[in-house]
Coordinates of C-alpha atoms in Angstrom, one line a residue:
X1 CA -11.7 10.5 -14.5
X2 CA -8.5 10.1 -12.1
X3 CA -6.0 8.3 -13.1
X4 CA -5.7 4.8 -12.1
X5 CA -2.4 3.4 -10.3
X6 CA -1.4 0.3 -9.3
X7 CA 0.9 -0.9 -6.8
X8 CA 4.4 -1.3 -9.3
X9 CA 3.8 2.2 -10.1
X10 CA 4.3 3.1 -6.4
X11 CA 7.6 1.6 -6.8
X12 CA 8.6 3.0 -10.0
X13 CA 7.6 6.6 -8.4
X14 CA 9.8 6.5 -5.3
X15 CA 12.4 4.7 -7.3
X16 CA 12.4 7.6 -10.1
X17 CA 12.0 10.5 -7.3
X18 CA 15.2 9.1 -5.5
X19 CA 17.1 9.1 -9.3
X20 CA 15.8 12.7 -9.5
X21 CA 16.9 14.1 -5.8
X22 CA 20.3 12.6 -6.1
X23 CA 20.6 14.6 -10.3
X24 CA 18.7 17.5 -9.0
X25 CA 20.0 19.5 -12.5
X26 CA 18.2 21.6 -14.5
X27 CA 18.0 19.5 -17.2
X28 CA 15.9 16.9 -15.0
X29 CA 13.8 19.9 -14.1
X30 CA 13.2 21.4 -17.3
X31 CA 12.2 18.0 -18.6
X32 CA 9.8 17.6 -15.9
X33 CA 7.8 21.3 -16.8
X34 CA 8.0 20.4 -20.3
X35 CA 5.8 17.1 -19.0
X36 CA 3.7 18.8 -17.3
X37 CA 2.9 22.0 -20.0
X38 CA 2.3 19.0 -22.6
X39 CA -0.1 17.2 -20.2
X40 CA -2.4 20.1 -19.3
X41 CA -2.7 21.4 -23.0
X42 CA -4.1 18.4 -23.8
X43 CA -5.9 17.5 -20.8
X44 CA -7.1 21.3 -19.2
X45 CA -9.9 19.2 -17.0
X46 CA -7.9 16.3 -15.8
X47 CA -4.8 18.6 -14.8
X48 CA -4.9 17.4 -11.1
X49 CA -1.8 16.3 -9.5
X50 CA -2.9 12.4 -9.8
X51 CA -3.1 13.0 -13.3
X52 CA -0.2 14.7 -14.0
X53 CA 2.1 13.0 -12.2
X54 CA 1.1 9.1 -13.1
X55 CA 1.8 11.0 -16.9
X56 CA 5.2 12.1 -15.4
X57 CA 5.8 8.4 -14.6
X58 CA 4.7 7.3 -17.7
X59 CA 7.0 9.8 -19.6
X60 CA 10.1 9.2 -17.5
X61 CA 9.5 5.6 -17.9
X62 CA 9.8 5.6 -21.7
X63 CA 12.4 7.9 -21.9
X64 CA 14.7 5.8 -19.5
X65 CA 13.3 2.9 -21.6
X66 CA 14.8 4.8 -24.7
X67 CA 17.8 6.0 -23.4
X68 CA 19.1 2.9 -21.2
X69 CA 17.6 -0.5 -22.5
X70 CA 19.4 -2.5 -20.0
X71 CA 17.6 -0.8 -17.0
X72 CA 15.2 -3.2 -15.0
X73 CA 13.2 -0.8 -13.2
X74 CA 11.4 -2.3 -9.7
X75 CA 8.3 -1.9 -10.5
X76 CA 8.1 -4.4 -13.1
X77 CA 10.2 -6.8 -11.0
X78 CA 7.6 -6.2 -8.4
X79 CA 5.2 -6.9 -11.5
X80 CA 6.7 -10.0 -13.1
X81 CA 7.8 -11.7 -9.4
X82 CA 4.0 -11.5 -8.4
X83 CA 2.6 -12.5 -11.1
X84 CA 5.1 -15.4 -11.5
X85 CA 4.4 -16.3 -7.3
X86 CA 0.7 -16.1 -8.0
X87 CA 0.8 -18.8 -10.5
X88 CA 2.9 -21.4 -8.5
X89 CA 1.3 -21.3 -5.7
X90 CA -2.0 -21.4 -7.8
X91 CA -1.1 -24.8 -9.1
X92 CA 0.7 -25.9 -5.9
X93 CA -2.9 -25.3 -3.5
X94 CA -4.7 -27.1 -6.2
X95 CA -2.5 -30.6 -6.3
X96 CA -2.4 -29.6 -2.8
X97 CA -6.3 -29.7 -1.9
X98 CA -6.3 -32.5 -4.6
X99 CA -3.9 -34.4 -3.1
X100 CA -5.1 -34.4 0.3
X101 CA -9.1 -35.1 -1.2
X102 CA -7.8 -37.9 -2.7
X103 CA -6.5 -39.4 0.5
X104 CA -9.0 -38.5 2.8
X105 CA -11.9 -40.4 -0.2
X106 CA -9.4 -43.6 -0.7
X107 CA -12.2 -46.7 0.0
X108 CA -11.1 -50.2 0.2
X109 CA -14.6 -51.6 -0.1
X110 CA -14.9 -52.6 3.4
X111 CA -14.8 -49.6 5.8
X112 CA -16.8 -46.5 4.7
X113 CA -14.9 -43.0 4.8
X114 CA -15.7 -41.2 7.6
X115 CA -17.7 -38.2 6.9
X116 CA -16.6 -36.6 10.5
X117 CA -13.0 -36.6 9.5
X118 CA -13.5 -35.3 5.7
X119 CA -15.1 -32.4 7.3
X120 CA -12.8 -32.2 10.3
X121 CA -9.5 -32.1 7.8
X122 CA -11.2 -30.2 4.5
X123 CA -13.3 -27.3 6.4
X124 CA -11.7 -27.0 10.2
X125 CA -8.7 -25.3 9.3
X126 CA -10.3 -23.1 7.1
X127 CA -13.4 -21.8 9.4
X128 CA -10.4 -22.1 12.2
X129 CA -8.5 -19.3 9.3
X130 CA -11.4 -17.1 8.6
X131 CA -12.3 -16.7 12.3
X132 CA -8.9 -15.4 13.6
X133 CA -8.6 -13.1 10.3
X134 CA -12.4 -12.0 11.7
X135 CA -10.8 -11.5 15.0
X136 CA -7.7 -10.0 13.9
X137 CA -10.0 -7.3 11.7
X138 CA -11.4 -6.4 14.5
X139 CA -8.8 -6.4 16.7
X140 CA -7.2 -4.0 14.1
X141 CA -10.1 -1.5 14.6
X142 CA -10.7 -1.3 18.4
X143 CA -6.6 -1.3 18.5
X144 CA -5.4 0.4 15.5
X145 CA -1.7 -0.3 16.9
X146 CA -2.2 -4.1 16.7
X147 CA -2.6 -4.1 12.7
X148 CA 0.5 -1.6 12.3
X149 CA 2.4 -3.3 15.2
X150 CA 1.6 -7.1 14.4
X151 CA -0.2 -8.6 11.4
X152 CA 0.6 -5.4 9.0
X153 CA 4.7 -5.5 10.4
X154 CA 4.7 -9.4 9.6
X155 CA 3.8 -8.6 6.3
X156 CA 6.2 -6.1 5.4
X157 CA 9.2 -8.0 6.8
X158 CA 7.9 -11.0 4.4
X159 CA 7.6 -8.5 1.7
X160 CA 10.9 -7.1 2.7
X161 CA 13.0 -10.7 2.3
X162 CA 11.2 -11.4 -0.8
X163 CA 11.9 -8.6 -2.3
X164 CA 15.6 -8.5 -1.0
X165 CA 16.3 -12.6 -2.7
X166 CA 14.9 -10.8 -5.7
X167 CA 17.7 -8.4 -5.6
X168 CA 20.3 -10.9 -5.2
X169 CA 19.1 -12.3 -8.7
X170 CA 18.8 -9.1 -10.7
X171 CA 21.8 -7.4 -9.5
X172 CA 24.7 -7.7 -11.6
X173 CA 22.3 -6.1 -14.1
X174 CA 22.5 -3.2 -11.7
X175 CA 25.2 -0.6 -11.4
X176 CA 26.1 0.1 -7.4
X177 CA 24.3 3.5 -7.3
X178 CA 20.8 1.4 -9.2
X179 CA 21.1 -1.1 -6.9
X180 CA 21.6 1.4 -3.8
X181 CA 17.8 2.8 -5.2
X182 CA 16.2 -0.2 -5.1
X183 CA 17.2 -1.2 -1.5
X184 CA 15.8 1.9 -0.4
X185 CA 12.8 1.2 -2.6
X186 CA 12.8 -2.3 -0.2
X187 CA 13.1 -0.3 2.3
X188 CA 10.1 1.9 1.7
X189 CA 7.5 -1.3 1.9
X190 CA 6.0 -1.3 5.5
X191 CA 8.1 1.6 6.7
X192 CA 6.2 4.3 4.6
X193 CA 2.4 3.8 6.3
X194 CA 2.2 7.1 7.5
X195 CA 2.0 8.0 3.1
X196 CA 0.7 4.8 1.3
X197 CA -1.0 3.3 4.7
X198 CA -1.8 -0.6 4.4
X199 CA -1.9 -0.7 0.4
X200 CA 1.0 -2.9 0.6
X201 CA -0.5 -6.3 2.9
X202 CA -3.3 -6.2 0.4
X203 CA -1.1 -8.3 -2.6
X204 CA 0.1 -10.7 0.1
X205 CA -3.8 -10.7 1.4
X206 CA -5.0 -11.7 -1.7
X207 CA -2.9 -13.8 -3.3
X208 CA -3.4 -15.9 -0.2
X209 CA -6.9 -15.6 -1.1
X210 CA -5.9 -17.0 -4.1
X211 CA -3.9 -19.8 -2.6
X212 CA -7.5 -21.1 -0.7
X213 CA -9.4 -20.9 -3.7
X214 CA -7.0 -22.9 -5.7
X215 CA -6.8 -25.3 -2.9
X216 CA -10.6 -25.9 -2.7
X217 CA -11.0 -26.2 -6.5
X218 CA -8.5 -29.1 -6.1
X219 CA -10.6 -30.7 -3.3
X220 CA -13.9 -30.7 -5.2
X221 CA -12.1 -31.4 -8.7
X222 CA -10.5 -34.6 -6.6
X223 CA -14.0 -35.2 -5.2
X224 CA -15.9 -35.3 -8.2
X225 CA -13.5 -37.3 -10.1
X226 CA -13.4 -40.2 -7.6
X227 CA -17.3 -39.5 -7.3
X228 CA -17.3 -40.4 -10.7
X229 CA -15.1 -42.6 -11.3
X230 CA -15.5 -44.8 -8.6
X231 CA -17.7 -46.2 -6.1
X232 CA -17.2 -44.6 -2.5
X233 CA -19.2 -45.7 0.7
X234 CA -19.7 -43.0 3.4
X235 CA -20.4 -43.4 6.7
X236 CA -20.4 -41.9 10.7
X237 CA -19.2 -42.7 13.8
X238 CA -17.4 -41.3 16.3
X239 CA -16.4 -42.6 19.7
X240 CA -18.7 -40.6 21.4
X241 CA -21.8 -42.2 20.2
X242 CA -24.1 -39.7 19.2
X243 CA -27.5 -40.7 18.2
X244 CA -28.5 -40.3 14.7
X245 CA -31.0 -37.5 15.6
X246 CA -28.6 -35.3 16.9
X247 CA -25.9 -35.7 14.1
X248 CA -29.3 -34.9 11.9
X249 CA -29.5 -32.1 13.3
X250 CA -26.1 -30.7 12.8
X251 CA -25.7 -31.9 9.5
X252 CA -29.1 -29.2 8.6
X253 CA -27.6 -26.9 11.0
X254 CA -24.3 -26.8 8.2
X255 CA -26.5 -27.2 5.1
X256 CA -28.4 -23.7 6.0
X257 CA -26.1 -21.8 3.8
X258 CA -27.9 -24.2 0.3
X259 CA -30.7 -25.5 1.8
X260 CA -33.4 -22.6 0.8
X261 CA -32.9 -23.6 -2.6
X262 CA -32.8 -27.4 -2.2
X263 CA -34.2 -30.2 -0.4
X264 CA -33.1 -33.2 0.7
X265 CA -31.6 -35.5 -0.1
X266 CA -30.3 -33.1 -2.7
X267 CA -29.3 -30.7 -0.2
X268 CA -28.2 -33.0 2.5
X269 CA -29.0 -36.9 4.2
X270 CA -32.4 -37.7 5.2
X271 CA -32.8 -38.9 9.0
X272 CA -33.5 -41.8 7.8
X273 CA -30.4 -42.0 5.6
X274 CA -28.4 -40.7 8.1
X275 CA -29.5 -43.5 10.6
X276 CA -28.9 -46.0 8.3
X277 CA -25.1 -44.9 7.3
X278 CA -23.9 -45.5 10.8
X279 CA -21.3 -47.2 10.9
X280 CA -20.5 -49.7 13.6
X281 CA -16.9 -50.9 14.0
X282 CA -17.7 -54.5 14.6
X283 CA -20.0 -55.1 11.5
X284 CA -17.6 -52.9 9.1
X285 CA -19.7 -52.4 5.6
X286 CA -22.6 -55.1 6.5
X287 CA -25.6 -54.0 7.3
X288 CA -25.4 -50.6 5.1
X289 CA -27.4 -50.0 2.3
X290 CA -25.8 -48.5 -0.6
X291 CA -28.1 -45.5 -0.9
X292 CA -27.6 -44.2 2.4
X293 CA -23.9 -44.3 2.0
X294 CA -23.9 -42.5 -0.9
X295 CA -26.4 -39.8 0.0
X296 CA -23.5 -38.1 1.5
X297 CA -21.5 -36.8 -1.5
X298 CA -23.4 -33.7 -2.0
X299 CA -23.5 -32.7 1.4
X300 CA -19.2 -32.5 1.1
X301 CA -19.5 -30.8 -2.0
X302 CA -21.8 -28.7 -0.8
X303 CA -19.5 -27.6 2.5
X304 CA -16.5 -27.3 0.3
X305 CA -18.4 -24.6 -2.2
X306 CA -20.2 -23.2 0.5
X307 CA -17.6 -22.7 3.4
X308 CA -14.3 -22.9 1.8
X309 CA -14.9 -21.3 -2.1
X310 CA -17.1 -19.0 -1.2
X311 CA -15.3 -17.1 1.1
X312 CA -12.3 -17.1 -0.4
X313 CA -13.9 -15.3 -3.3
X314 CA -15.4 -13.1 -1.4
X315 CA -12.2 -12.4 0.4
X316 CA -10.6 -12.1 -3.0
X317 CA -13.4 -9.7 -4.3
X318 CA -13.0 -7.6 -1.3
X319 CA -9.5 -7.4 -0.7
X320 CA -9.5 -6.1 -4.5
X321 CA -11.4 -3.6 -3.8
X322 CA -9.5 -2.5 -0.9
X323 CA -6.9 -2.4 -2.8
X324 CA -8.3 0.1 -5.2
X325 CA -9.9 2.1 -2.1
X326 CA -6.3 2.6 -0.8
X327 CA -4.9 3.5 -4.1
X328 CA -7.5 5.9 -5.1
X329 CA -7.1 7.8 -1.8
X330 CA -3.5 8.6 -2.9
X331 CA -2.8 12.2 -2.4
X332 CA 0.3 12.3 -3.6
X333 CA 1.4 15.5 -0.7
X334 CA 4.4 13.8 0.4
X335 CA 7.5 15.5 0.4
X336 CA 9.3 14.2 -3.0
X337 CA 5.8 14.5 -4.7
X338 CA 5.2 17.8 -3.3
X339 CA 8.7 18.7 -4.4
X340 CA 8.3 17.8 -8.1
X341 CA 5.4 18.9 -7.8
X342 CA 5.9 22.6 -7.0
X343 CA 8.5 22.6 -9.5
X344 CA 6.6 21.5 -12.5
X345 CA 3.9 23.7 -11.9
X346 CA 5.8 26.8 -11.2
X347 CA 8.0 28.6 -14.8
X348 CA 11.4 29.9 -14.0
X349 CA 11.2 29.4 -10.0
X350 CA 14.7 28.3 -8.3
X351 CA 14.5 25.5 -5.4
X352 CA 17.6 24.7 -3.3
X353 CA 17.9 21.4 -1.0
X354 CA 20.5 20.3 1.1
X355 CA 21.8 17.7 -1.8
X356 CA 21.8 20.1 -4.6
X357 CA 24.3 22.1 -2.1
X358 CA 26.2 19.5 -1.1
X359 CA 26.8 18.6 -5.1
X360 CA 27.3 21.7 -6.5
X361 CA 28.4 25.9 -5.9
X362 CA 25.0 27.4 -5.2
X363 CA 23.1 25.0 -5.1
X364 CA 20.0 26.3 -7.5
X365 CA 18.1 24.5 -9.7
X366 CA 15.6 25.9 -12.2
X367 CA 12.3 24.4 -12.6
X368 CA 11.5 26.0 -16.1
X369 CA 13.8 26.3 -19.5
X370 CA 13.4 29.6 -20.2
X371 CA 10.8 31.8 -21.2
X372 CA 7.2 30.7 -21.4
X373 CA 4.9 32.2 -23.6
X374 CA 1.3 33.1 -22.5
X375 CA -0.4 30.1 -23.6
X376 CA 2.2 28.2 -21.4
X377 CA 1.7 30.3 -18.1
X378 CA -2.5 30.0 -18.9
X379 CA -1.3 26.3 -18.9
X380 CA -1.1 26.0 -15.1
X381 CA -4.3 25.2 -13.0
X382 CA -5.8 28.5 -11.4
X383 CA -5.1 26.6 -8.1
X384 CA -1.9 24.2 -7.9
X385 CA -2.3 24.2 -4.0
X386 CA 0.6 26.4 -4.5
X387 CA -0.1 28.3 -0.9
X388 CA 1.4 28.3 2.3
X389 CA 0.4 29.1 5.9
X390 CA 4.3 30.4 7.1
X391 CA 5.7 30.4 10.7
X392 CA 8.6 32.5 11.1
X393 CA 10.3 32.2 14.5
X394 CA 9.7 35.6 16.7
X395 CA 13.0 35.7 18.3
X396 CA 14.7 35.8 15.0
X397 CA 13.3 39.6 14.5
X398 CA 12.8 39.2 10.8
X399 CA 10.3 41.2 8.2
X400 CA 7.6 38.4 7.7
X401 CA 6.8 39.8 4.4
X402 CA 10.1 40.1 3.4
X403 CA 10.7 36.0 3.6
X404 CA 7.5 35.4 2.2
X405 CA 8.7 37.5 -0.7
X406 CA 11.6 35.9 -0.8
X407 CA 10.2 32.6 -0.9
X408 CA 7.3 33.3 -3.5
X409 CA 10.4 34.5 -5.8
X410 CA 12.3 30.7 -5.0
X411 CA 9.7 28.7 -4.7
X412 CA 6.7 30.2 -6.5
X413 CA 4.9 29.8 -3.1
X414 CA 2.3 32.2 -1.9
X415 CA 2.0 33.5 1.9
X416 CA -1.7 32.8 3.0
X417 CA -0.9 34.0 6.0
X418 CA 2.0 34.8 8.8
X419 CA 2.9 33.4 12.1
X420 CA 5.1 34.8 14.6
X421 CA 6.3 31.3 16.1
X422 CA 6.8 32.1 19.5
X423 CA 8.6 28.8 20.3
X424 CA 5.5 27.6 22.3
X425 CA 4.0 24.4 21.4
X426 CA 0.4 25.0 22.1
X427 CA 0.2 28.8 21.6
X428 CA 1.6 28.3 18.1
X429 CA -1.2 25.5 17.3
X430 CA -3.6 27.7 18.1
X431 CA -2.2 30.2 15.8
X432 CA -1.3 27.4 12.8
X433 CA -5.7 26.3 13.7
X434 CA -6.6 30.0 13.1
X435 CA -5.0 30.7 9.7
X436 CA -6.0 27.5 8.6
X437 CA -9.1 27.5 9.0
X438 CA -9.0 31.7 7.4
X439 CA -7.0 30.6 4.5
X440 CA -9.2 27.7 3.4
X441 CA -6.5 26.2 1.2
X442 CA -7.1 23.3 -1.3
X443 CA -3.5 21.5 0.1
X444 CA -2.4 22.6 3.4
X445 CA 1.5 23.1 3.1
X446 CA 3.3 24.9 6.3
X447 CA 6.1 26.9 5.8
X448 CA 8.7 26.7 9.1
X449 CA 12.1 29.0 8.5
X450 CA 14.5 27.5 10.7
X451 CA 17.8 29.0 11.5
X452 CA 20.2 26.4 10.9
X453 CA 23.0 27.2 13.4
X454 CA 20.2 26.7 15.9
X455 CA 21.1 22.8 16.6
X456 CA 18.1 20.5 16.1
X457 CA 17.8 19.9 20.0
X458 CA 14.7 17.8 20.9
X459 CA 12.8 20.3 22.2
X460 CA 13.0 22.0 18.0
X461 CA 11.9 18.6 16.8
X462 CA 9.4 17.8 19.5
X463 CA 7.7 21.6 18.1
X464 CA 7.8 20.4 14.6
X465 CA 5.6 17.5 15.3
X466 CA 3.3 19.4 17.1
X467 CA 2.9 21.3 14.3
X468 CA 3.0 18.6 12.0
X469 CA 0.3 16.8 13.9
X470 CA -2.0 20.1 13.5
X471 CA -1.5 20.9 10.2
X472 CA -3.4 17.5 9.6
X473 CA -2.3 13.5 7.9
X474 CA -1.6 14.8 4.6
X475 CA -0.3 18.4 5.0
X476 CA 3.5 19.1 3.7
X477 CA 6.1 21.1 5.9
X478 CA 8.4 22.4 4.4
X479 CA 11.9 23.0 6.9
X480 CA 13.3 26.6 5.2
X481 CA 16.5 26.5 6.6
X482 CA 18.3 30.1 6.4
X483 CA 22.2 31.3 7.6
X484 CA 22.8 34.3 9.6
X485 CA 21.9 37.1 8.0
X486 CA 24.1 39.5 5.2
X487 CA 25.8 42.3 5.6
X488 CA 23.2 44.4 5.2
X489 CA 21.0 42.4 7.5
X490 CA 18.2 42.5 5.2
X491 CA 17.9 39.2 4.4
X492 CA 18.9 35.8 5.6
X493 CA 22.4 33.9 4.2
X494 CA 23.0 30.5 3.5
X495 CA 23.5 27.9 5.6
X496 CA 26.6 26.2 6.3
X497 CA 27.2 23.0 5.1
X498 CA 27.4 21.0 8.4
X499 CA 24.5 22.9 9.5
X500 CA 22.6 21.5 6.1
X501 CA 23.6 18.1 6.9
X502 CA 22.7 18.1 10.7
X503 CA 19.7 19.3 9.7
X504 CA 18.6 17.0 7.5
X505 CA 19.9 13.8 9.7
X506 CA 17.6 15.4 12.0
X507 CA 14.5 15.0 9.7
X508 CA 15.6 11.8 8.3
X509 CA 15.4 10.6 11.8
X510 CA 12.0 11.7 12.6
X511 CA 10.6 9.2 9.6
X512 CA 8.0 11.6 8.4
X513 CA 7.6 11.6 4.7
X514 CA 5.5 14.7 5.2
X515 CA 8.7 16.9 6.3
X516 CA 10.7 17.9 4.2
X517 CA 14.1 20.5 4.2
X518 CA 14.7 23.1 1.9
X519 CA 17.5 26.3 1.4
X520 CA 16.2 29.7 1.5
X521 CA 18.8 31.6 2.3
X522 CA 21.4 33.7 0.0

């Protein structure tokens, strides 16, 4: 069975990852294979990257726990802020809808309450509400950019504040660099759709679910009670003057959603009753039997269960399960993931990124802590999706095999196949289509070496989405960036620096979670 996430552990995940990228030690990395070798011994059918990583989370969360007791983690802030929001405005719709039943049933004893304007206040708003989030649904559909663009943006920025006043409150239990994580953990709600796609309007979808469920509960709990405990006339009339026949037949026209299980008067007014609880503005009360007034209570009971509980349920029911759709189509391919990934299922392999150069000589960082003994290696999944398809640039005159070696012995990445990039767009999509579709991979991961001292002009970054795009929503690529070549020309030297950092700018500002930059060279 995959393992089950939740929406705080999203936030916990990119919040760790970020921790991770800016150590990037051996330590951190050893750790993590150590996780991962003590997951798949016990778990040898369940090792899938889900799996292994929501075991990673749960590991890394302990230990931080152990090691740092002060640490306030976002996820459970995320955690104990919804949970906290979901009961007050709980309680608040209920005394709302309670409040507002009460004053719409408040009888004198000499003008009956209107039944037009209890179902004109109570059930208006709410069929107005369910038919522009229809119409926005499918709005969203026939124009996908309308939900990413409008309602879904809304969301996020809401998200976005909340989360932000949160931070003002938990800060000085922060240190700067902590609270620096959790802004970009902020940061990551509504701008990270292309990895986690809607998963995040679905709290804020149903806990205003939850708001119109509370809020009806109060109106019948308000309605019963004065029901009961008093004696309330209703009545009709509306300037208009429609005859009773007609309102009849609107009034069965509503009940349709209860009447196949009940009859009248149960379900709703008689004609006759109906006719007989019209109220006429110079006689007032006079003239109107008690029955017929009162034959209209169930009716509003009825249209508050029927057309304002009801759907919020549903609602609530369904936007659960979206929820749990969205999370459970996780892949988990992104580049951090992919990153930690790779490393904790490949012993004694050496990754370089532009921030593990920038922090320290070399730059290397070993995944493994030493030898592994046999068991260990059997450990690993016959297939981590640990192949590439790899695109070397054909002006750069350089032995394909040779980088692929080269990265196999870094990375632990295996060449499924070669590409001579010629540079253009649509002849090198063809040829990314064509050893895709030979190397039948279970994760598609394209390998790009890029030589760095070549500046990241838009024409280079317009290519890279072109082959993003192919490669398909969920593929990684991986940027290798290499230097100018050795002495002995064989192989590729490291990068400088500035080129490093230009670089990576340069992916930053393309926004794709799916690219990603490493070292190859030296």
């Amino acid at each position: 069975m995959a393992a089950l996430w939740q929406i705080h552990d999203l936030l916990d995940l990119e919040y760790l990852l970020r921790l991770r990228a800016d150590a990037d030690n051996g330590r951190d990395a050893a750790m993590d294979r150590r996780i991962y070798l003590e997951y798949v011994s016990g778990h040898p059918q369940t090792a899938d990257r889900r799996s292994v990583l929501k075991h990673w989370l749960q590991t890394r969360r302990q230990s931080r726990s152990a090691d740092d007791n002060q640490e306030i983690l976002p996820g459970r802030v995320y955690a104990q802020a919804m949970r906290m929001a979901g009961w007050i405005i709980f309680f608040a719709a209920f005394f709302a809808g309670a409040a507002l039943a009460g004053s719409l049933l408040s009888y004198g004893g000499t003008t009956p309450v209107n039944v037009f304007t209890c179902l004109w206040v109570l059930l208006f708003p709410q069929i107005l509400l369910l038919a522009l989030l229809a119409a926005a649904s499918v709005l969203s559909r026939i124009r996908p950019s309308f939900g990413k663009n409008g309602l879904y943006f809304l969301i996020s920025a809401l998200l976005r504040r909340l989360a932000l006043r949160l931070m003002g409150w938990i800060a000085p239990h922060l240190s700067v660099q902590r609270q620096n994580r959790f802004q970009e953990v902020v940061g990551m709600v509504g701008r990270s759709r292309t990895v986690y796609g809607n998963i995040f309007f679905w709290p804020v979808f149903n806990t205003a679910q939850l708001a119109g469920i509370s809020f009806n509960l109060g109106v019948l709990a308000a309605m019963l009670m004065r029901i009961t405990l008093t004696d309330v006339a209703f009545g009709w009339q509306s300037t208009l003057r429609p005859d009773p026949q007609t309102v009849y037949a609107i009034v069965e026209f509503l009940a349709a959603p209860w009447a196949w299980f009940l009859e009248p008067p149960a379900a709703h007014p008689t004609a006759a009753q109906i006719a007989g609880s019209k109220i006429v503005l110079k006689e007032g009360i006079y003239g109107l039997a008690s029955g017929d007034m009162a034959s209209w209570w169930p009716f509003l009971c009825f249209s508050v269960l029927f057309y304002g509980l009801v759907p919020r349920v549903v609602l609530l029911g369904l936007g659960w399960w979206q929820q749990r759709r969205h999370l459970a189509r996780l892949h988990f391919t992104h580049g951090p993931c992919d990153r930690l990934w790779l490393q904790m299922t490949a012993p004694n392999v050496e990754t370089r990124s532009p921030q593990t150069d920038a922090q320290k000589p070399g730059g290397r960082t070993k995944t493994g802590s030493g030898p592994e003994t046999p068991q260990q290696t059997h450990n690993s999944p016959p297939d981590s999706g640990r192949s590439v398809v790899l695109m070397v640039p054909e002006e750069a005159g350089m032995d394909i095999s040779a980088i692929a070696e080269k990265i196999r012995s870094q990375t632990g990445l295996k060449t499924a196949a070669g590409i001579s990039a010629t540079g253009d767009p649509d002849q090198d999509v063809q040829q990314l289509a064509r050893s895709l579709e030979n190397a039948g991979m279970n994760q598609v991961r394209v390998a790009v070496v890029i030589e760095a001292w070549q500046p990241p002009i838009r024409e280079n970054l317009a290519w890279i989405r072109r082959i993003r795009s192919a490669a398909g929503p969920t593929a990684s690529v991986i940027l290798f960036l290499i230097g100018k070549p050795d002495k002995t020309g064989a192989l590729p030297g490291v990068p400088a620096k500035t080129e490093q950092a230009t670089w990576q700018q340069a992916v930053n500002g393309m926004a794709d979670p799916y690219v990603r930059v490493e070292i190859l060279g030296g």
